[in-house]
Short mmCIF file of C-alpha atoms in Angstrom, two decimals:
data_model
loop_
_atom_site.label_atom_id
_atom_site.label_comp_id
_atom_site.label_asym_id
_atom_site.label_seq_id
_atom_site.Cartn_x
_atom_site.Cartn_y
_atom_site.Cartn_z
CA MET V 292 112.07 103.87 78.90
CA PRO V 293 110.81 103.47 75.32
CA VAL V 294 112.33 106.67 74.06
CA ASN V 295 115.60 107.12 72.30
CA ARG V 296 117.54 109.98 73.81
CA PRO V 297 121.28 110.31 73.32
CA PRO V 298 123.24 109.80 76.55
CA VAL V 299 124.58 112.99 78.13
CA THR V 300 128.24 113.76 77.46
CA ASP V 301 128.15 117.44 78.48
CA TRP V 302 126.21 118.19 81.66
CA LYS V 303 126.79 121.94 81.34
CA GLU V 304 125.12 122.41 77.97
CA ASP V 305 123.03 119.29 77.55
CA PHE V 306 121.79 118.08 80.94
CA ASP V 307 119.01 115.48 81.15
CA HIS V 308 117.14 114.71 84.39
CA LEU V 309 116.13 111.32 82.97
CA ASP V 310 119.61 110.22 81.90
CA PRO V 311 120.56 106.87 83.50
CA GLN V 312 123.65 108.42 85.11
CA TRP V 313 121.52 111.11 86.79
CA VAL V 314 118.89 108.58 87.86
CA ARG V 315 121.55 106.34 89.42
CA ASP V 316 123.56 109.02 91.21
CA PRO V 317 122.93 112.72 90.51
CA TYR V 318 125.06 114.08 93.37
CA PRO V 319 128.48 114.04 91.64
CA ILE V 320 126.91 115.70 88.60
CA TRP V 321 125.52 118.53 90.74
CA ASP V 322 128.84 118.86 92.60
CA GLN V 323 130.68 119.31 89.32
CA LEU V 324 128.14 121.82 88.00
CA ARG V 325 128.19 123.88 91.21
CA LYS V 326 131.94 124.30 90.77
CA GLU V 327 132.14 124.77 87.02
CA CYS V 328 128.75 125.94 85.78
CA PRO V 329 126.26 126.86 88.52
CA ILE V 330 123.45 127.37 86.02
CA ALA V 331 123.58 124.66 83.38
CA HIS V 332 121.37 124.46 80.31
CA THR V 333 119.81 121.97 77.94
CA GLU V 334 117.96 122.19 74.65
CA ARG V 335 116.07 119.05 75.62
CA TYR V 336 112.54 119.26 77.06
CA THR V 337 111.69 122.51 75.21
CA GLY V 338 114.83 124.14 76.66
CA ALA V 339 115.69 124.51 80.33
CA TYR V 340 118.19 125.85 82.85
CA LEU V 341 119.51 123.96 85.85
CA PRO V 342 120.67 126.00 88.87
CA THR V 343 122.50 123.90 91.45
CA LYS V 344 123.47 126.55 94.05
CA TYR V 345 121.25 127.03 97.10
CA LYS V 346 121.25 130.81 96.76
CA ASP V 347 120.28 130.81 93.07
CA ILE V 348 117.43 128.34 93.62
CA ARG V 349 116.26 130.49 96.52
CA THR V 350 116.36 133.66 94.43
CA ILE V 351 114.31 132.06 91.66
CA ALA V 352 111.77 130.51 94.05
CA TYR V 353 111.04 133.95 95.51
CA ASP V 354 110.96 135.75 92.16
CA THR V 355 107.39 135.14 90.99
CA GLU V 356 107.66 138.25 88.81
CA ASN V 357 110.20 136.73 86.44
CA PHE V 358 109.46 133.04 86.98
CA SER V 359 106.01 131.53 86.47
CA SER V 360 104.66 128.25 87.79
CA ALA V 361 102.32 127.82 84.82
CA ARG V 362 104.53 124.92 83.70
CA VAL V 363 105.99 122.85 86.53
CA SER V 364 107.72 119.93 84.86
CA LEU V 365 110.36 119.36 82.20
CA ARG V 366 108.54 117.37 79.55
CA VAL V 367 109.03 116.86 75.82
CA GLU V 368 106.04 119.10 75.06
CA ARG V 369 104.83 122.41 76.44
CA THR V 370 101.39 121.20 77.54
CA GLN V 371 100.68 121.39 81.26
CA ALA V 372 97.41 120.30 82.81
CA PRO V 373 96.34 122.92 85.40
CA ASN V 374 97.19 121.91 88.96
CA PRO V 375 95.85 124.67 91.23
CA PRO V 376 97.28 126.12 93.39
CA LEU V 377 100.67 124.78 92.24
CA THR V 378 100.36 126.06 88.67
CA LEU V 379 98.95 129.47 89.66
CA ASP V 380 100.98 132.65 90.02
CA PRO V 381 100.13 135.65 92.19
CA PRO V 382 97.56 137.07 92.61
CA ASP V 383 95.33 134.08 91.68
CA HIS V 384 97.43 131.65 93.69
CA ARG V 385 96.59 132.93 97.14
CA SER V 386 92.87 132.27 97.50
CA SER V 387 93.09 128.74 96.13
CA ARG V 388 95.92 127.94 98.51
CA MET V 389 94.24 129.56 101.52
CA MET V 390 91.23 127.34 100.96
CA ILE V 391 93.28 124.14 101.15
CA LEU V 392 95.78 125.14 103.88
CA PRO V 393 93.49 124.50 106.89
CA LEU V 394 93.23 120.82 105.87
CA PHE V 395 96.98 120.39 106.22
CA THR V 396 97.90 122.20 109.44
CA PRO V 397 99.78 120.17 112.06
CA GLN V 398 96.62 120.06 114.21
CA ALA V 399 94.48 118.82 111.31
CA ILE V 400 97.05 116.13 110.48
CA GLN V 401 97.38 115.05 114.12
CA ALA V 402 93.85 113.64 113.87
CA TYR V 403 95.13 111.06 111.37
CA GLU V 404 97.95 109.74 113.55
CA PRO V 405 95.99 106.73 114.90
CA GLN V 406 95.07 105.75 111.35
CA ILE V 407 98.63 106.05 110.08
CA THR V 408 99.87 103.99 113.04
CA GLU V 409 97.26 101.33 112.37
CA ILE V 410 98.16 101.14 108.67
CA CYS V 411 101.88 100.82 109.48
CA ASP V 412 101.32 98.06 112.04
CA ARG V 413 99.01 96.16 109.73
CA LEU V 414 101.67 96.26 106.99
CA ILE V 415 104.45 95.15 109.35
CA ASP V 416 102.23 92.26 110.54
CA ARG V 417 102.30 90.92 107.00
CA PHE V 418 106.08 90.53 106.74
CA ILE V 419 107.60 90.56 110.23
CA ASP V 420 107.66 86.75 110.59
CA ARG V 421 109.12 86.28 107.12
CA GLY V 422 112.46 87.81 108.14
CA HIS V 423 112.73 90.05 105.10
CA CYS V 424 110.69 92.45 102.99
CA ASP V 425 110.86 95.06 100.29
CA ALA V 426 110.50 98.15 102.46
CA ALA V 427 109.67 100.37 99.47
CA VAL V 428 107.07 98.15 97.84
CA GLU V 429 105.51 96.45 100.86
CA TYR V 430 105.76 99.31 103.33
CA ALA V 431 106.59 102.86 102.19
CA GLN V 432 104.37 103.01 99.14
CA GLU V 433 101.52 101.18 100.86
CA ILE V 434 101.51 103.66 103.74
CA THR V 435 101.26 106.74 101.55
CA ALA V 436 98.80 105.36 98.98
CA ARG V 437 96.44 104.00 101.65
CA MET V 438 96.66 107.14 103.74
CA MET V 439 95.96 109.38 100.77
CA ALA V 440 92.86 107.32 99.94
CA ARG V 441 91.61 107.71 103.52
CA PHE V 442 92.43 111.40 103.43
CA PHE V 443 90.24 111.87 100.35
CA GLY V 444 87.51 109.68 101.78
CA VAL V 445 87.72 106.92 99.15
CA SER V 446 88.43 103.20 99.52
CA GLU V 447 92.01 102.11 100.25
CA ASP V 448 91.59 99.59 97.42
CA ILE V 449 92.24 102.42 94.95
CA GLY V 450 95.91 102.49 96.09
CA PRO V 451 97.36 100.42 93.23
CA GLN V 452 95.41 102.47 90.69
CA PHE V 453 96.75 105.69 92.23
CA ARG V 454 100.28 104.36 91.87
CA THR V 455 99.75 103.38 88.23
CA TRP V 456 98.41 106.84 87.44
CA ILE V 457 101.33 108.52 89.21
CA TYR V 458 103.81 106.41 87.26
CA GLU V 459 102.07 107.24 83.98
CA ASN V 460 101.53 110.92 84.74
CA LEU V 461 104.79 111.84 86.45
CA GLU V 462 107.28 109.37 84.95
CA LEU V 463 106.24 108.00 81.55
CA GLY V 464 104.26 111.17 80.87
CA LEU V 465 107.41 113.29 80.77
CA VAL V 466 108.44 111.70 77.48
CA GLU V 467 105.18 110.18 76.21
CA PRO V 468 102.61 112.94 75.58
CA GLU V 469 99.83 110.45 74.83
CA ILE V 470 100.31 108.66 78.14
CA TYR V 471 100.36 112.00 79.95
CA ALA V 472 97.09 113.08 78.32
CA ARG V 473 95.37 109.74 78.83
CA SER V 474 96.36 109.35 82.47
CA THR V 475 95.41 112.97 83.21
CA LYS V 476 91.96 112.32 81.74
CA GLU V 477 91.53 109.06 83.65
CA ILE V 478 92.44 110.72 86.94
CA ASP V 479 90.11 113.64 86.24
CA ASP V 480 87.23 111.31 85.29
CA TYR V 481 87.74 109.38 88.51
CA PHE V 482 87.69 112.48 90.71
CA ALA V 483 84.83 114.10 88.73
CA ASN V 484 82.75 111.04 89.60
CA GLU V 485 83.72 111.27 93.29
CA VAL V 486 82.80 114.97 93.25
CA ALA V 487 79.41 114.20 91.63
CA ILE V 488 78.64 111.58 94.29
CA ARG V 489 79.31 114.11 97.06
CA ARG V 490 77.33 116.85 95.35
CA LYS V 491 74.30 114.59 95.89
CA ASN V 492 75.31 113.30 99.33
CA PRO V 493 77.91 115.48 101.04
CA THR V 494 80.05 113.77 103.68
CA SER V 495 82.70 115.09 106.04
CA ASP V 496 85.67 114.07 103.89
CA LEU V 497 88.23 116.18 102.05
CA ILE V 498 86.45 116.09 98.70
CA SER V 499 83.21 117.32 100.30
CA TYR V 500 85.14 120.06 102.06
CA LEU V 501 86.60 121.30 98.79
CA ILE V 502 83.25 121.47 96.99
CA THR V 503 81.42 123.23 99.84
CA THR V 504 83.97 125.62 101.34
CA LYS V 505 83.81 129.27 100.48
CA LEU V 506 86.57 131.81 100.70
CA ASN V 507 85.58 135.45 100.33
CA ASP V 508 82.18 134.21 99.15
CA LYS V 509 83.83 132.36 96.31
CA GLN V 510 83.65 128.62 95.81
CA MET V 511 85.99 126.48 93.74
CA SER V 512 84.44 125.28 90.49
CA ASP V 513 84.12 121.52 90.07
CA ASP V 514 86.85 121.63 87.43
CA ASP V 515 89.17 123.37 89.87
CA VAL V 516 88.36 120.87 92.61
CA VAL V 517 89.12 117.97 90.27
CA ALA V 518 92.40 119.58 89.21
CA ALA V 519 93.35 120.25 92.85
CA LEU V 520 92.56 116.63 93.74
CA ARG V 521 94.75 115.45 90.87
CA LEU V 522 97.54 117.60 92.31
CA LEU V 523 97.09 116.28 95.86
CA MET V 524 97.05 112.69 94.65
CA THR V 525 100.01 112.91 92.29
CA ALA V 526 102.05 115.04 94.72
CA GLY V 527 101.15 113.28 97.94
CA ILE V 528 102.07 109.65 97.43
CA GLY V 529 105.28 109.07 95.45
CA THR V 530 107.07 111.93 97.21
CA THR V 531 106.57 110.73 100.79
CA TRP V 532 106.99 107.12 99.75
CA SER V 533 110.36 108.13 98.23
CA THR V 534 111.51 109.77 101.45
CA ILE V 535 110.37 106.92 103.71
CA GLY V 536 112.03 104.46 101.33
CA ALA V 537 115.28 106.43 101.12
CA SER V 538 115.37 106.83 104.92
CA ILE V 539 115.00 103.07 105.40
CA TRP V 540 117.60 102.48 102.66
CA HIS V 541 119.97 104.81 104.51
CA LEU V 542 119.42 103.06 107.85
CA ALA V 543 119.82 99.65 106.20
CA THR V 544 123.20 100.71 104.81
CA HIS V 545 124.40 102.72 107.86
CA PRO V 546 124.10 100.43 110.91
CA GLU V 547 125.63 103.08 113.20
CA ASP V 548 122.81 105.52 112.36
CA LEU V 549 120.18 102.79 112.77
CA ALA V 550 121.55 101.84 116.20
CA ARG V 551 121.73 105.48 117.27
CA LEU V 552 118.16 106.26 116.22
CA VAL V 553 116.86 103.15 118.01
CA ALA V 554 118.81 104.09 121.16
CA GLU V 555 117.94 107.80 121.01
CA PRO V 556 114.33 108.14 119.81
CA ASP V 557 114.36 111.84 120.80
CA LEU V 558 116.57 112.37 117.76
CA MET V 559 113.69 111.51 115.45
CA PRO V 560 112.50 115.07 114.65
CA SER V 561 115.94 116.29 113.60
CA ALA V 562 116.76 112.96 111.92
CA ILE V 563 113.64 113.33 109.77
CA GLU V 564 114.68 116.83 108.71
CA GLU V 565 118.11 115.44 107.85
CA PHE V 566 116.65 112.61 105.76
CA LEU V 567 114.49 115.20 104.03
CA ARG V 568 117.56 117.31 103.32
CA ALA V 569 119.82 114.52 102.10
CA TYR V 570 117.17 112.54 100.21
CA ALA V 571 114.76 115.27 99.16
CA PRO V 572 112.65 113.69 96.46
CA ALA V 573 111.01 116.58 94.60
CA SER V 574 112.30 118.95 91.96
CA LEU V 575 109.83 121.27 90.27
CA GLY V 576 109.85 123.55 87.26
CA ARG V 577 109.38 127.22 86.56
CA GLU V 578 109.03 129.02 83.24
CA VAL V 579 111.09 132.14 82.61
CA ARG V 580 108.57 134.96 82.00
CA LYS V 581 110.95 137.58 80.71
CA ASP V 582 114.67 137.71 80.04
CA VAL V 583 116.40 137.99 83.39
CA GLU V 584 119.93 137.73 84.81
CA ILE V 585 120.63 135.31 87.66
CA ASN V 586 124.13 134.96 89.11
CA GLY V 587 125.64 136.59 86.03
CA GLN V 588 123.83 134.41 83.54
CA GLN V 589 121.15 135.55 81.12
CA LEU V 590 118.01 133.40 81.26
CA LYS V 591 115.72 133.67 78.25
CA ALA V 592 111.95 134.03 78.36
CA GLY V 593 110.01 130.90 77.46
CA GLN V 594 112.70 128.53 78.72
CA MET V 595 112.11 126.30 81.73
CA VAL V 596 114.09 126.16 84.98
CA PHE V 597 114.62 122.81 86.68
CA MET V 598 114.31 123.66 90.38
CA ALA V 599 116.50 120.96 91.85
CA PHE V 600 115.72 121.43 95.55
CA PRO V 601 117.69 118.22 96.26
CA ALA V 602 120.76 119.91 94.71
CA ALA V 603 120.27 123.02 96.88
CA ASN V 604 120.18 120.70 99.88
CA ARG V 605 123.65 119.35 99.04
CA ASP V 606 125.30 122.74 98.49
CA PRO V 607 128.48 122.69 100.65
CA ASP V 608 128.41 126.50 100.95
CA VAL V 609 125.28 126.11 103.09
CA PHE V 610 125.62 122.62 104.56
CA PRO V 611 129.04 121.53 105.84
CA ASP V 612 129.67 117.86 105.00
CA ALA V 613 126.67 118.14 102.69
CA ASP V 614 126.92 114.54 101.48
CA LYS V 615 127.04 113.14 104.99
CA VAL V 616 123.86 112.35 106.91
CA VAL V 617 124.19 113.91 110.38
CA LEU V 618 121.16 112.84 112.41
CA ASP V 619 121.41 115.79 114.80
CA ARG V 620 122.40 118.44 112.26
CA LYS V 621 121.75 121.84 113.82
CA ASP V 622 121.84 124.22 110.85
CA ASN V 623 119.30 122.78 108.47
CA LYS V 624 117.38 125.23 106.30
CA HIS V 625 116.76 122.54 103.71
CA MET V 626 114.34 123.06 100.84
CA ALA V 627 112.89 119.57 100.55
CA PHE V 628 109.39 121.07 100.42
CA GLY V 629 110.44 123.99 98.27
CA ILE V 630 110.40 127.53 99.64
CA GLY V 631 108.28 130.61 99.08
CA ILE V 632 104.60 130.69 98.19
CA HIS V 633 104.57 127.21 96.66
CA ARG V 634 105.87 125.43 99.76
CA CYS V 635 104.51 121.87 99.65
CA LEU V 636 100.96 121.95 101.03
CA GLY V 637 101.24 118.44 102.38
CA SER V 638 104.49 118.83 104.30
CA ASN V 639 102.86 118.17 107.69
CA LEU V 640 101.17 115.03 106.41
CA ALA V 641 104.44 113.91 104.84
CA ARG V 642 106.43 114.54 108.00
CA THR V 643 103.88 112.66 110.11
CA GLU V 644 103.87 109.66 107.75
CA ILE V 645 107.67 109.58 107.70
CA ARG V 646 107.83 109.81 111.50
CA ILE V 647 105.26 107.13 112.27
CA GLY V 648 106.50 104.92 109.42
CA LEU V 649 110.03 104.97 110.84
CA GLU V 650 108.96 104.80 114.49
CA ARG V 651 106.80 101.71 114.01
CA LEU V 652 109.41 99.95 111.88
CA LEU V 653 112.26 100.67 114.30
CA LYS V 654 110.13 99.70 117.28
CA ARG V 655 109.18 96.33 115.85
CA ILE V 656 112.24 95.58 113.69
CA PRO V 657 115.14 97.40 115.37
CA LYS V 658 117.84 95.70 113.28
CA PHE V 659 117.88 95.26 109.53
CA THR V 660 120.34 95.41 106.66
CA LEU V 661 120.14 95.82 102.90
CA ASP V 662 119.91 92.57 100.95
CA ASN V 663 122.86 93.05 98.61
CA THR V 664 121.85 90.16 96.38
CA LYS V 665 118.92 92.20 95.10
CA GLU V 666 118.86 95.35 93.02
CA VAL V 667 117.87 98.79 94.34
CA ILE V 668 115.96 100.78 91.71
CA TRP V 669 115.57 104.59 91.65
CA SER V 670 112.71 106.40 89.92
CA GLU V 671 113.04 108.38 86.67
CA SER V 672 111.13 111.61 87.09
CA HIS V 673 111.04 114.91 88.96
CA ILE V 674 110.55 112.75 92.04
CA ARG V 675 113.73 110.97 93.05
CA GLY V 676 113.24 107.97 95.24
CA VAL V 677 113.98 104.30 95.75
CA ARG V 678 111.40 102.00 94.24
CA THR V 679 112.84 98.83 95.83
CA VAL V 680 114.54 98.50 99.22
CA PRO V 681 115.09 94.80 99.93
CA ILE V 682 115.97 94.39 103.60
CA ILE V 683 116.76 91.42 105.86
CA PHE V 684 115.81 91.62 109.54
CA GLY V 685 118.18 91.00 112.43
CA MET Z 512 119.05 139.34 137.20
CA ALA Z 513 117.05 136.40 135.86
CA GLU Z 514 114.86 138.89 133.98
CA SER Z 515 117.64 140.09 131.75
CA ILE Z 516 118.47 136.71 130.29
CA LYS Z 517 114.98 135.87 129.07
CA ARG Z 518 114.47 135.95 125.31
CA LYS Z 519 111.52 136.67 123.06
CA LEU Z 520 110.65 134.63 119.97
CA GLU Z 521 109.03 136.25 116.97
CA VAL Z 522 107.73 134.78 113.73
CA ASP Z 523 107.71 137.19 110.80
CA LEU Z 524 104.39 136.35 109.13
CA ASP Z 525 105.43 138.14 105.93
CA ARG Z 526 108.10 135.48 105.56
CA CYS Z 527 106.52 132.41 107.16
CA GLN Z 528 105.14 129.95 104.60
CA GLY Z 529 103.88 127.37 107.06
CA HIS Z 530 106.65 124.77 106.83
CA ALA Z 531 105.94 124.17 110.55
CA ARG Z 532 109.48 123.01 111.12
CA CYS Z 533 109.58 125.16 114.28
CA PHE Z 534 106.61 123.16 115.55
CA ALA Z 535 108.17 119.83 114.52
CA LEU Z 536 111.50 120.58 116.23
CA ALA Z 537 110.41 122.70 119.19
CA PRO Z 538 106.73 122.02 119.94
CA GLU Z 539 107.21 123.40 123.46
CA LEU Z 540 107.92 126.81 121.96
CA PHE Z 541 105.81 126.96 118.81
CA GLY Z 542 102.27 126.18 117.80
CA THR Z 543 100.64 127.03 114.49
CA ASP Z 544 97.64 129.12 113.49
CA GLU Z 545 94.60 128.03 111.46
CA TYR Z 546 96.65 128.17 108.24
CA GLY Z 547 99.60 126.34 109.70
CA ASN Z 548 101.84 129.38 110.15
CA GLY Z 549 104.24 129.40 113.08
CA GLU Z 550 103.00 130.97 116.31
CA PRO Z 551 105.24 131.34 119.38
CA ARG Z 552 103.67 130.02 122.57
CA SER Z 553 103.52 132.02 125.84
CA GLY Z 554 103.83 135.33 124.04
CA GLY Z 555 107.18 134.22 122.69
CA LEU Z 556 108.81 133.97 126.11
CA VAL Z 557 111.86 131.67 126.18
CA MET Z 558 113.68 130.72 129.35
CA PRO Z 559 117.40 129.85 129.30
CA GLU Z 560 116.81 126.07 129.40
CA ASP Z 561 115.01 126.35 126.04
CA PHE Z 562 117.51 128.60 124.27
CA GLU Z 563 119.03 125.70 122.41
CA LYS Z 564 115.63 124.54 121.13
CA ALA Z 565 114.78 128.07 120.08
CA ARG Z 566 118.02 128.36 118.14
CA LEU Z 567 117.45 124.96 116.52
CA ALA Z 568 114.07 126.16 115.25
CA GLN Z 569 115.57 129.42 114.03
CA ARG Z 570 118.42 127.69 112.25
CA SER Z 571 116.00 125.26 110.61
CA CYS Z 572 113.52 127.79 109.23
CA PRO Z 573 114.09 127.89 105.46
CA GLU Z 574 112.24 131.21 105.13
CA PHE Z 575 114.43 132.95 107.75
CA ALA Z 576 111.19 133.92 109.52
CA ILE Z 577 112.19 133.38 113.16
CA ARG Z 578 113.83 136.05 115.29
CA ILE Z 579 115.14 135.73 118.83
CA LYS Z 580 115.34 139.01 120.72
CA ALA Z 581 116.04 140.18 124.24
CA TRP Z 582 112.93 140.05 126.44
CA GLU Z 583 111.61 143.45 127.43
CA ASP Z 584 109.08 143.63 130.23
#
């Protein structure tokens, strides 16, 4: 990344979620902090705290009185483009969320299953005879970008552009304010145009739904619809792609789990929850509203909190053998989708994409291993995930 | 005798945030409402053969919203 930040030498007082050590393998860092300093701090990114215990993250997620969602990422500047309903606090949050929720219920998502299956099979057709593929680039990211385009009611061809914008907005944008502002504007211009088209000729797609639906006689303004669409796009592709990619990476490096999942397909629902726990991609941010004490530590107003849900999911006080993937884990109150009022809106879509993505791959390519001659790259952002998963079939 | 071992499932809607993990893990026992919140099927009735599924859903709910009680006719 084109920014000069000193490497971290003290994770307790100077943590950095973009440090190469964190990007490569954050789990030992979180283990150490949980034992020695359960709420770490940094002066970087306008100042932020890092809780790593499940119970502290839970407490903060539920405490909307002392912790605001007005800023949701740790960036070098304080600016935050509005992302309703994610960036709204009570009481404004509720109506905007209620309007979008019906689009994402399990029943609503079930209607997309044939399309997701068709996309997955079409992608597998492209590489199955080759004997190898990059399961992140050629499969996971293609599934989620194409599906999101269909979900909105726009052409699948926009997929690569979506991915560029996500990279600029969610990764580069954390440290490059100009790239953040430019990509935000480009995304908004794109969706504003799609909204304008549907104002003239409404269709039955998601964008039309958002501009026509009323809740308590109130309609979302076009600006709010555009901002909500930017949220759905930026939150709905890289996250699920990361989890599908990490799940395939896990299976490619753990042949016993791959064989078990192929032999026992009924394990899939609990295996998916376990992949979500162990490889949860998303961390979010909160802003401390007023000075408050959490687990004996004073948090100061105006500072950020890095809500590392993936760290909560590896807390050994809550999950025995937290670093081990147990496909049929029984106690699994993981927070991969966050908890409380900001629970990920798209969790049912995500879960369905992960399930069908894995089911189709395992059905058609039941044996594969990681190609160790190639590099595996992890993303640098609030969204942790593999960006390359080179696998060899058979 | 069989009556006394039935159980009743409840979803506390003040806690439920619509993760729908109960539906993903135990679709025989849970559906969801129009907003995606958990909704026990069959009035929440659980027979002994489904106890394990019911407990799996309860132990997977991150909002601690699921309760399993004794069935009262």
